[in-house]
Amino acid sequence: MASNNRTSTYTQVSTSSDHDRPKSADEKKNLWSSLLDSVASGKRLPEKNILVLGGSTESQREFLEALSTDNSRRTQDRQSSKQPPIANNFALGYTYHDVLDADHEDILARLSIYLLSDPSPSFTPLLQPLLTPQTIPNTLIVVLLDWSQPWFWLRQLRDWIRLLRTLLVSLDSDCKEKMEEVMISWRDRGRGGNSLDGGGVSNSTEGDVSLPLGPGEWEEALGLPLCVVCQNSDHIENLEKERSWKEEEFDFVLQFLRTVLLKHGASLIYTAPSVTSPLQSLVHSSLGIHSLLKRQPLKHNVIDRDKVLVPPNWDSWGKIRVLRDGFDVEAINKGWSVDIEESYDAVVAHDGTNGVNGHASPEVDAPPVPGAAVEAYQETIRDPSLDALQATASESNGLKLEVSSQDAQTFLATQVGVLDKIRQGAEPSAMDSSRVVRGRQLSQSRVEEGDDEQYDEGRVNEHIGPVQFNMGGIQVDADDMLQRLRDRQTYQTPEPTSPSTVATPDGKNQNEALASFFAGLIKRGGGSAANSPKPGAS
């Protein structure tokens, strides 16, 4: 009995211990898996997405350079690392960017940047996979505009808003619910006691209450945060010089953009390649990326026309009216609702093109919609190409606004023939007129006398022109001077009273006096002028 009990007891103990061993191994395996997962999740970088819409290939690269300006101050080992490539030449482009901390040692987040230049509906299937319930809270939409063509801005913005509305409506119910949550949190940012700083953190307490929405705010929420970047603000000076823009035009553009973007809760910023701007702070705060070492608050700026910054949830109709009186905010607000509700397919069918670089063809635009905001904008900010087309049409109807100048070389070629005709038919000048007349008279007299030699001489004198020489800086005509001397001598010599009377030798005496005068100068050594013969001496 005792042996049986010992055996059974040993058997029960050994059996129970063997049964418990696999269970403890599984628990130990699960413990290590959980530890590894927690370490991996701690090292995983936050993923953020940016959809860059509009602009050309060059302007998109400029935006990416402005977004990664701080990377130029990296340490030497990071500078030697290879920069990520930018693929934005075809359809939907892509690149990525690592956001560094203030000391440029730690990576705060990785930005996946998707680039699209054409607002064609055919690209909508490429954007749908990018919006999921997991990526929607970490996605920002950026629309690029360029100051080189501000007359296209409202049309470009209208096309992109229509495309986004078509895209967001096509998503599933889970994505739509997530977008509603995102929009509710965005409406609370920066309102009441909350403030949106450079770290993207809402500083609030439990007792803070958000202020109610004002008129025109968040009436057309897109479901995703929107930021409009107006690049190359240094072209503002060119608009002043070349297009004669004044402060009224610049204020009108700014008021129009602020009124339109207020409906979507969007932000606005002007940038220039050579000027530092708070673009990084605005993008990082919109994506919720914040640095523990350095925080830069977003300060609004609507005074400096080339450094405008309108943070989200800061603007209002009252602030827009203050900029310049006479701007109808209510009419623009209603007109923009009409514009974005129009069918995009109808516009494409009318234009016959999907546009280039984010806007439709400048030559052909959609038919005007009564009360539309785009039509009101284009009436004030006119397209210079349309003005040129109207001028051409008016010229075809006989109404010429401008006079087209002839090419310089063509004009000079026609003037050569005119100058030749003038040269051939021109009358002799006063200086050589007497010589020409004398040559013709001499030729005529010699022809009558039959003297061929003198006739040839007269013909030559007629064609060779006057003989001139320089005397003391004065150009003198020799023939004209001789003729004047002869006329003077004739005038001074009295005419004879009768044919038998002999003329007085006044000319001979003068010649003898001049000869003796010059002879005395030659013979004189160093004598004075008193020893020289006088002109009146005999």
XYZ file of N, CA, C and O in Angstrom, residues 17 55 58 86 122 183 215 236-237 276 298 317 343 362 383 446 464 495 504 506 520:
84
model
N 3.791 18.617 -13.322
C 4.905 19.487 -13.701
C 5.142 19.457 -15.205
O 5.413 20.482 -15.817
N 0.871 74.234 -59.580
C 2.241 74.640 -59.826
C 2.901 73.805 -60.912
O 2.419 72.732 -61.293
N 9.037 73.169 -61.679
C 10.016 74.024 -61.005
C 9.446 74.628 -59.726
O 10.131 74.695 -58.700
N 13.291 63.542 -56.262
C 11.975 64.142 -56.460
C 11.467 63.689 -57.820
O 12.036 64.035 -58.858
N -9.377 62.561 -64.141
C -8.807 61.237 -64.408
C -7.752 60.847 -63.386
O -7.410 59.662 -63.284
N -12.382 67.693 -38.864
C -12.877 69.051 -39.060
C -13.390 69.656 -37.754
O -13.221 70.849 -37.489
N -19.811 84.740 -39.462
C -20.389 84.592 -40.817
C -19.303 84.275 -41.835
O -18.221 84.846 -41.830
N 5.803 91.062 -57.310
C 4.891 92.172 -57.056
C 5.459 93.465 -57.629
O 4.723 94.295 -58.185
N 6.757 93.663 -57.517
C 7.372 94.865 -58.071
C 7.248 94.898 -59.593
O 7.052 95.977 -60.175
N 13.200 84.607 -46.155
C 12.768 83.602 -45.190
C 11.313 83.854 -44.808
O 10.886 84.996 -44.617
N 2.983 81.341 -34.535
C 2.582 81.893 -35.824
C 1.981 83.280 -35.617
O 0.982 83.434 -34.913
N -14.783 88.254 -41.411
C -15.264 89.262 -42.345
C -14.897 90.670 -41.887
O -14.590 91.536 -42.713
N -20.617 71.964 -62.315
C -20.057 70.677 -62.727
C -18.706 70.882 -63.398
O -18.579 71.682 -64.325
N -5.511 79.487 -70.965
C -5.790 80.897 -70.821
C -6.636 81.446 -71.954
O -7.351 82.422 -71.773
N -6.638 89.391 -67.560
C -5.567 88.629 -68.184
C -4.999 89.448 -69.342
O -5.755 89.835 -70.255
N 31.977 128.591 -124.826
C 33.014 127.877 -125.580
C 32.409 127.049 -126.705
O 33.026 126.835 -127.736
N 32.888 118.692 -110.920
C 33.787 118.375 -109.800
C 33.413 119.147 -108.554
O 33.830 118.796 -107.456
N 34.510 153.188 -114.122
C 34.287 152.914 -115.538
C 34.778 154.097 -116.368
O 34.643 155.260 -115.982
N 42.940 154.161 -114.825
C 44.024 154.450 -113.887
C 44.612 153.158 -113.387
O 43.914 152.169 -113.148
N 45.238 151.663 -110.716
C 45.143 151.405 -109.266
C 45.503 149.959 -108.939
O 46.208 149.672 -107.973
N 60.398 143.008 -98.892
C 61.053 143.586 -97.722
C 61.075 142.631 -96.551
O 62.035 142.599 -95.786
